Tab-separated table of C-alpha atoms in Angstrom:
chain	number	residue	atom	x	y	z
K	9	MET	CA	-0.175	18.506	8.713
K	10	VAL	CA	-2.785	16.667	7.683
K	11	LYS	CA	-6.351	17.847	7.960
K	12	GLU	CA	-9.821	16.706	8.248
K	13	GLU	CA	-10.331	18.369	4.543
K	14	ASP	CA	-7.914	16.095	3.164
K	15	ALA	CA	-10.647	13.755	2.940
K	16	GLU	CA	-12.146	15.409	0.323
K	17	PHE	CA	-11.370	15.969	-3.521
K	18	HIS	CA	-8.792	18.745	-3.409
K	19	GLU	CA	-8.893	21.977	-5.442
K	20	ARG	CA	-7.083	21.139	-9.028
K	21	ASP	CA	-6.620	22.623	-12.708
K	22	PRO	CA	-10.006	20.960	-14.020
K	23	LYS	CA	-8.183	20.733	-17.076
K	24	ASP	CA	-5.504	18.781	-15.505
K	25	TYR	CA	-6.223	15.091	-16.465
K	26	ASP	CA	-3.671	13.339	-14.923
K	27	TRP	CA	-5.100	14.115	-11.495
K	28	ALA	CA	-6.124	11.341	-9.248
K	29	GLU	CA	-6.996	10.938	-5.984
K	30	THR	CA	-6.454	7.357	-3.944
K	31	ARG	CA	-7.646	5.668	-1.023
K	32	PHE	CA	-5.436	3.023	0.214
K	33	ILE	CA	-6.349	0.098	3.266
K	34	SER	CA	-5.052	-3.464	4.291
K	35	PHE	CA	-6.761	-5.849	6.619
K	36	SER	CA	-5.903	-9.000	7.936
K	37	VAL	CA	-6.758	-12.421	9.823
K	38	PRO	CA	-3.442	-13.505	10.709
K	39	GLU	CA	-4.887	-16.891	12.479
K	40	GLU	CA	-6.369	-17.907	9.267
K	41	GLN	CA	-3.436	-16.868	7.026
K	42	LEU	CA	-5.175	-14.161	5.211
K	43	PHE	CA	-5.415	-10.729	4.121
K	44	GLY	CA	-7.063	-8.203	2.057
K	45	ASN	CA	-6.882	-5.086	0.666
K	46	VAL	CA	-9.117	-2.440	-0.723
K	47	TYR	CA	-7.874	0.301	-3.429
K	48	VAL	CA	-9.642	3.244	-4.934
K	49	LEU	CA	-8.167	5.654	-7.836
K	50	ALA	CA	-10.152	8.689	-8.336
K	51	ARG	CA	-9.904	10.827	-11.463
K	52	PRO	CA	-12.162	13.635	-10.871
K	53	ASN	CA	-11.845	15.595	-13.915
K	54	VAL	CA	-12.032	12.540	-16.138
K	55	GLY	CA	-14.982	11.199	-14.309
K	56	ALA	CA	-13.961	7.564	-13.970
K	57	VAL	CA	-12.580	5.234	-10.880
K	58	ILE	CA	-10.050	2.144	-10.808
K	59	SER	CA	-11.478	0.168	-7.809
K	60	ASP	CA	-9.674	-2.924	-6.688
K	61	ILE	CA	-10.294	-5.526	-3.666
K	62	THR	CA	-7.870	-8.576	-3.783
K	63	ILE	CA	-8.045	-11.340	-0.914
K	64	GLN	CA	-6.193	-14.130	-0.346
K	65	LYS	CA	-5.609	-17.078	2.026
K	66	GLY	CA	-1.935	-18.952	2.545
K	67	PHE	CA	0.603	-19.116	-0.702
K	68	SER	CA	-0.312	-18.568	-4.181
K	69	ARG	CA	2.035	-18.099	-7.391
K	70	PHE	CA	-0.276	-17.212	-9.998
K	71	PRO	CA	-3.512	-15.279	-10.455
K	72	TYR	CA	-5.719	-17.732	-11.322
K	73	GLU	CA	-4.750	-19.194	-7.834
K	74	MET	CA	-5.952	-16.333	-5.635
K	75	ASP	CA	-9.045	-16.280	-3.494
K	76	PHE	CA	-10.562	-13.180	-4.667
K	77	HIS	CA	-10.369	-10.553	-7.260
K	78	ASP	CA	-13.165	-7.820	-7.992
K	79	PRO	CA	-11.143	-4.949	-10.365
K	80	HIS	CA	-13.149	-2.523	-11.660
K	81	MET	CA	-11.375	0.427	-14.515
K	82	HIS	CA	-14.258	2.364	-15.443
K	83	LEU	CA	-16.672	3.148	-12.237
K	84	PRO	CA	-18.588	6.808	-12.648
K	85	CYS	CA	-16.684	8.601	-10.347
K	86	PRO	CA	-18.496	10.088	-6.969
K	87	PRO	CA	-18.837	13.890	-6.413
K	88	SER	CA	-17.549	13.662	-2.997
K	89	PHE	CA	-14.350	11.208	-1.600
K	90	ARG	CA	-14.951	11.715	2.041
K	91	LYS	CA	-18.539	9.700	1.587
K	92	PHE	CA	-19.180	7.695	-1.269
K	93	THR	CA	-20.777	4.618	-2.495
K	94	MET	CA	-19.717	3.003	-5.977
K	95	ARG	CA	-21.604	0.075	-8.545
K	96	ASN	CA	-19.268	-2.403	-7.313
K	97	GLY	CA	-20.724	-2.617	-3.915
K	98	LEU	CA	-18.011	-0.598	-1.913
K	99	SER	CA	-18.946	2.252	0.360
K	100	VAL	CA	-16.475	4.322	1.805
K	101	GLU	CA	-16.622	6.982	4.573
K	102	ALA	CA	-14.323	9.286	6.218
K	103	VAL	CA	-16.062	9.690	9.693
K	104	ARG	CA	-14.056	11.403	11.992
K	105	PRO	CA	-10.506	12.052	9.034
K	106	PRO	CA	-7.718	10.998	9.133
K	107	TYR	CA	-8.450	9.087	12.168
K	108	GLU	CA	-11.773	7.386	11.608
K	109	LEU	CA	-12.825	5.397	8.422
K	110	HIS	CA	-15.333	3.151	7.620
K	111	TYR	CA	-15.402	0.528	5.075
K	112	GLU	CA	-18.562	-2.031	3.913
K	113	TYR	CA	-18.600	-4.244	0.347
K	114	LYS	CA	-20.945	-6.684	-0.924
K	115	HIS	CA	-19.988	-8.224	-4.064
K	116	ASN	CA	-22.238	-7.946	-6.794
K	117	GLY	CA	-21.976	-11.786	-7.690
K	118	GLY	CA	-22.319	-12.624	-4.025
K	119	ASN	CA	-18.799	-14.681	-3.032
K	120	CYS	CA	-17.584	-11.597	-0.458
K	121	SER	CA	-18.732	-9.137	1.618
K	122	PHE	CA	-16.991	-7.128	4.602
K	123	GLU	CA	-17.460	-4.382	6.766
K	124	PHE	CA	-15.016	-2.557	9.107
K	125	ASP	CA	-13.793	0.053	10.821
K	126	PHE	CA	-10.874	1.883	11.074
K	127	THR	CA	-9.256	3.820	13.860
K	128	ALA	CA	-6.055	5.186	13.612
K	129	VAL	CA	-3.122	4.601	16.083
K	130	GLY	CA	-0.541	7.561	16.674
K	131	GLU	CA	-0.596	10.666	14.114
K	132	PRO	CA	-0.839	9.970	10.331
K	133	PHE	CA	3.022	10.770	8.918
K	134	ASP	CA	2.489	13.200	6.172
K	135	CYS	CA	5.645	13.067	4.061
K	136	HIS	CA	5.467	16.569	3.160
K	137	ASP	CA	5.263	18.229	6.431
K	138	PRO	CA	9.314	18.887	7.937
K	139	LYS	CA	8.033	18.476	11.314
K	140	GLN	CA	7.161	14.753	10.671
K	141	ASN	CA	9.507	13.771	7.717
K	142	PRO	CA	13.368	14.335	8.291
K	143	LEU	CA	14.049	12.958	4.549
K	144	LEU	CA	12.051	15.795	3.206
K	145	GLY	CA	14.197	17.573	0.662
K	146	ASP	CA	15.803	14.864	-0.480
K	147	ALA	CA	16.068	15.488	-4.716
K	148	THR	CA	16.172	11.956	-5.432
K	149	PHE	CA	13.097	11.111	-4.471
K	150	SER	CA	12.307	12.107	-7.620
K	151	GLY	CA	12.831	9.039	-9.113
K	152	LEU	CA	9.604	7.081	-7.619
K	153	GLY	CA	7.421	9.854	-9.759
K	154	ASP	CA	5.225	12.643	-9.065
K	155	GLN	CA	2.862	10.581	-7.009
K	156	TRP	CA	5.538	10.724	-4.166
K	157	LEU	CA	6.215	14.574	-5.020
K	158	ASN	CA	2.344	15.780	-4.306
K	159	GLY	CA	-0.019	15.652	-1.171
K	160	HIS	CA	0.445	11.829	0.440
K	161	TYR	CA	-0.225	10.552	4.133
K	162	ASP	CA	0.297	7.038	5.676
K	163	VAL	CA	-0.925	6.072	8.849
K	164	LEU	CA	-1.556	2.761	11.167
K	165	GLY	CA	-4.297	1.869	12.799
K	166	HIS	CA	-6.984	-0.958	14.211
K	167	VAL	CA	-9.302	-2.545	11.891
K	168	LYS	CA	-12.212	-4.220	13.470
K	169	GLY	CA	-15.015	-5.716	11.820
K	170	GLU	CA	-16.059	-8.842	10.267
K	171	LEU	CA	-15.271	-10.306	6.293
K	172	VAL	CA	-17.311	-12.948	4.586
K	173	LEU	CA	-15.733	-15.259	2.232
K	174	ARG	CA	-17.194	-18.059	-0.525
K	175	GLY	CA	-19.376	-18.739	2.663
K	176	LYS	CA	-16.886	-18.721	5.527
K	177	ARG	CA	-17.526	-16.348	8.184
K	178	TYR	CA	-13.780	-14.753	9.639
K	179	LYS	CA	-13.534	-12.174	12.543
K	180	ILE	CA	-11.556	-9.142	11.621
K	181	ASP	CA	-9.346	-7.663	14.170
K	182	SER	CA	-5.723	-6.578	12.980
K	183	TYR	CA	-3.513	-3.688	13.358
K	184	ASP	CA	-2.901	-2.459	9.608
K	185	GLY	CA	-1.995	0.106	7.362
K	186	ALA	CA	-4.055	2.821	5.597
K	187	ASP	CA	-3.080	6.155	2.884
K	188	HIS	CA	-4.344	8.655	1.042
K	189	SER	CA	-2.551	10.600	-1.612
K	190	TRP	CA	-3.587	13.569	-4.077
K	191	GLY	CA	-1.765	15.272	-7.384
K	192	PRO	CA	-1.098	14.569	-10.867
K	193	ARG	CA	-0.512	11.177	-11.229
K	194	LYS	CA	0.507	9.692	-15.082
K	195	GLU	CA	-0.296	6.151	-16.168
K	196	GLU	CA	3.350	5.118	-17.010
K	197	GLY	CA	4.865	2.118	-15.251
K	198	ILE	CA	8.409	2.856	-15.208
K	199	ARG	CA	9.292	2.902	-11.740
K	200	ALA	CA	9.142	0.529	-8.714
K	201	MET	CA	8.646	1.304	-4.956
K	202	GLY	CA	8.480	-0.398	-1.887
K	203	TRP	CA	5.770	-0.097	0.965
K	204	THR	CA	6.105	-2.283	4.557
K	205	ALA	CA	4.029	-2.062	7.398
K	206	ALA	CA	4.658	-3.783	10.944
K	207	ALA	CA	2.027	-3.185	13.580
K	208	PHE	CA	2.491	-4.934	17.140
K	209	GLY	CA	-0.617	-3.476	18.589
K	210	PRO	CA	-2.193	0.139	19.340
K	211	ASP	CA	1.444	1.514	21.153
K	212	TYR	CA	4.052	-0.018	18.159
K	213	GLY	CA	4.613	-0.182	14.624
K	214	LEU	CA	6.508	0.790	11.869
K	215	HIS	CA	5.891	1.875	8.389
K	216	THR	CA	8.531	2.572	5.501
K	217	VAL	CA	8.545	3.599	1.732
K	218	PHE	CA	11.679	2.570	-0.168
K	219	HIS	CA	13.077	2.715	-3.862
K	220	LEU	CA	13.092	-0.408	-5.455
K	221	ASP	CA	16.174	-1.399	-7.777
K	222	LEU	CA	16.240	-4.854	-9.649
K	223	ARG	CA	19.926	-5.865	-10.757
K	224	ASN	CA	20.483	-9.103	-12.187
K	225	GLY	CA	17.036	-10.662	-11.402
K	226	GLU	CA	17.294	-9.972	-7.818
K	227	VAL	CA	15.256	-7.235	-5.973
K	228	HIS	CA	16.663	-4.735	-3.799
K	229	TYR	CA	15.117	-2.022	-1.182
K	230	ASP	CA	17.805	0.963	-2.435
K	231	LYS	CA	16.763	3.999	-0.618
K	232	LEU	CA	14.473	5.093	2.297
K	233	ARG	CA	12.117	7.701	0.460
K	234	PHE	CA	9.916	8.074	4.166
K	235	GLY	CA	9.255	6.093	7.002
K	236	TYR	CA	8.061	6.523	10.636
K	237	VAL	CA	7.508	4.398	13.902
K	238	VAL	CA	4.301	4.618	16.465
K	239	ASP	CA	5.833	4.256	19.616
K	240	GLY	CA	3.939	4.688	22.435
K	241	GLY	CA	1.079	5.861	20.794
K	242	GLU	CA	3.535	8.996	19.500
K	243	THR	CA	4.797	9.123	15.838
K	244	TYR	CA	8.392	9.823	15.090
K	245	GLY	CA	10.243	9.874	11.714
K	246	LEU	CA	12.823	7.558	10.272
K	247	VAL	CA	16.185	9.372	9.452
K	248	SER	CA	17.308	6.203	7.999
K	249	ALA	CA	16.377	2.549	7.205
K	250	GLU	CA	17.630	-0.945	5.419
K	251	LEU	CA	15.486	-3.306	4.314
K	252	LYS	CA	16.518	-6.975	2.758
K	253	ALA	CA	14.079	-9.982	1.888
K	254	THR	CA	14.493	-13.323	0.551
K	255	ARG	CA	11.759	-14.110	-2.425
K	256	ILE	CA	10.435	-16.801	-4.406
K	257	ASP	CA	9.194	-15.620	-7.880
K	258	MET	CA	9.197	-12.280	-6.651
K	259	ILE	CA	7.119	-12.688	-3.453
K	260	ALA	CA	9.217	-11.853	-0.714
K	261	VAL	CA	9.145	-15.015	2.057
K	262	SER	CA	11.557	-13.493	4.982
K	263	ASN	CA	12.704	-10.236	5.105
K	264	TYR	CA	14.688	-8.455	7.738
K	265	ILE	CA	14.113	-4.491	8.941
K	266	ARG	CA	16.294	-2.080	10.922
K	267	ALA	CA	15.516	1.625	11.097
K	268	VAL	CA	16.669	4.340	13.059
K	269	ASP	CA	13.979	6.943	14.111
K	270	VAL	CA	14.540	11.097	15.212
K	271	ARG	CA	15.750	10.404	18.560
K	272	GLY	CA	18.175	7.765	17.489
K	273	LYS	CA	16.234	4.863	18.529
K	274	VAL	CA	16.971	1.518	16.529
K	275	HIS	CA	14.082	-0.469	15.807
K	276	GLU	CA	15.080	-4.146	14.531
K	277	MET	CA	12.754	-6.865	13.238
K	278	ARG	CA	12.886	-10.069	11.044
K	279	GLY	CA	9.515	-11.265	9.083
K	280	THR	CA	8.283	-14.653	7.718
K	281	ALA	CA	5.905	-14.944	5.374
K	282	ILE	CA	2.352	-16.266	6.218
K	283	ALA	CA	0.594	-15.370	2.827
K	284	GLY	CA	1.973	-13.745	-0.195
K	285	HIS	CA	0.668	-13.486	-3.971
K	286	PRO	CA	1.131	-11.399	-7.000
K	287	GLN	CA	-1.001	-8.723	-7.871
K	288	TYR	CA	-1.827	-7.406	-11.173
K	289	THR	CA	-5.333	-6.191	-10.994
K	290	ILE	CA	-4.454	-2.787	-8.475
K	291	ASN	CA	-3.651	-0.808	-11.525
K	292	PRO	CA	-3.433	-1.719	-15.018
K	293	CYS	CA	0.228	-0.296	-15.763
K	294	GLN	CA	1.289	-2.141	-12.692
K	295	ALA	CA	2.445	-5.698	-11.283
K	296	VAL	CA	2.610	-6.006	-7.022
K	297	PHE	CA	3.928	-8.270	-5.374
K	298	GLN	CA	2.455	-8.663	-1.714
K	299	THR	CA	3.014	-10.411	1.681
K	300	LEU	CA	1.611	-10.998	5.101
K	301	PHE	CA	4.608	-11.033	7.573
K	302	ARG	CA	4.408	-12.297	11.003
K	303	TYR	CA	7.574	-10.703	13.072
K	304	GLU	CA	8.280	-10.862	16.773
K	305	VAL	CA	10.234	-8.418	18.940
K	306	ASN	CA	10.908	-8.898	22.385
K	307	GLY	CA	8.459	-11.561	22.996
K	308	ARG	CA	5.739	-9.139	21.440
K	309	VAL	CA	4.623	-10.918	17.719
K	310	GLY	CA	3.255	-8.248	14.961
K	311	TYR	CA	1.974	-8.187	11.662
K	312	GLY	CA	2.118	-6.394	8.504
K	313	GLU	CA	1.721	-6.125	4.506
K	314	SER	CA	4.401	-5.540	2.261
K	315	ALA	CA	3.653	-4.697	-1.336
K	316	ASP	CA	6.435	-4.362	-3.831
K	317	CYS	CA	4.746	-2.127	-6.551
K	318	PHE	CA	6.424	-2.420	-9.896
K	319	GLY	CA	6.043	-1.153	-13.271
K	320	LEU	CA	5.310	-3.002	-16.232
K	321	ASP	CA	7.618	-1.266	-18.254
K	322	TYR	CA	10.251	-1.223	-15.872
K	323	LEU	CA	10.063	-5.104	-15.444
K	324	ALA	CA	10.118	-5.541	-19.236
K	325	GLU	CA	13.229	-3.307	-19.049
K	326	ARG	CA	14.963	-5.256	-16.553
K	327	MET	CA	13.498	-8.831	-17.425
K	328	SER	CA	12.123	-9.576	-20.787
K	329	ALA	CA	14.194	-10.999	-23.138
K	330	LEU	CA	14.701	-7.709	-24.922
K	331	GLY	CA	15.001	-5.698	-22.034
K	332	ARG	CA	17.798	-3.616	-22.265
K	333	TYR	CA	19.066	-3.831	-18.318
K	334	ARG	CA	18.549	-7.840	-18.645
K	335	ALA	CA	21.319	-9.581	-15.925
K	336	GLY	CA	22.605	-5.765	-16.341
K	337	GLY	CA	24.182	-6.014	-19.684
K	338	PRO	CA	23.492	-3.452	-22.675
K	339	ALA	CA	20.554	-3.291	-25.298
K	340	PRO	CA	20.332	-5.717	-27.499
K	341	ALA	CA	21.958	-5.390	-31.123
K	342	ALA	CA	18.902	-4.986	-33.850
K	343	LYS	CA	18.587	-7.629	-36.113
K	344	THR	CA	19.116	-7.145	-39.951
C-alpha cells in the first residue's frame, strides 16, 4: 500500500551508495503531436541527482532532431524528496502524495518553461502489494533488475497546466502516468523493460510493464511484469497481458494490447503513433525509445506514452558487430 510518507526519502543504510529514489511523469498535448517527460533520479547517499527533461513534437529518428533536451547528471541532491527546487530550474512538490503533485520548470537558457498539476485517477498501484498485484511472487521478475524488487508504484492521472516551448505557448490538459521508485539500483545497462500507458479520461485507463527481449533484431514484449486498469474510478490488477508493436528504427509506430484483469474482464486496444523519438539522456546507461500513441476503444479516444528502455550493454550484446547474441548466433571467434 502506498503511503503519504513514501513521497519522502526512505530509510536506508547510509553506506549503500547504490540507493536511488526516482520520480517520473509524462504529459502531452495530443492535438499538437507533442509529449514530454520529467525524470529525477536521486542518490541521497552520494549527494547527487540525475534530472532530465525531454519534449518532442511529432517524430524524430535522431537526437539532433529533438525539440528539447535538458539533461543534468551531477546536480546536488536536495534534503527532501517531497518538495524541492534544483539548479536546473525544476521544482517538484508532492502536495497530497501520491494523489496530487505540482511541477514547475524554467530552463536556465530561457528556451522552455512549464507549470502543471497532476491529480490521480483511481488508486496508485503498488506492485509489491498482494492485494493489488496478482502476479506478485513470480521469481522470473528478478530478470528486470533490482529497481523492480524494491519500492515502486505507478499512478494514472489528470495533468493540467501550461507549456511554453521556444516562444510558443501550449495548454496541457491530458491524462498521463507518473511513478516513484526507491531502493538499491546499480548503474548497469544489462536489462530491458517496456512501460506503456493508455488513458481515456478520469474513469478508464491501462498501464503495463513488460520484460523485453531482442531476438534477431526484433523487439518482443516477453512477459508481463505487472499492470493494472482504472475502470470506473477503481483500480484492478492484471493477471495477464500481451503487447505487440511494429517499429521503425526501434521506435514503435503501432501497437496492440490485450489485457485481462482480476475480474476476468478483457481490455483490448490498438494504438497508432502520433509522435516518437529516441532518448539517450534519461540515464547514461540506457537508451529509451518513446512513442505517444492514439487509441480508440468503443468510440472513445485515448492517448498514452510507451517507453521501451534498453540498457546500452544489453543492446550491444544483441546488435553490435561483436555482440554475442547478434542475429541469434554464437559469440564471434577471437582473432589470432
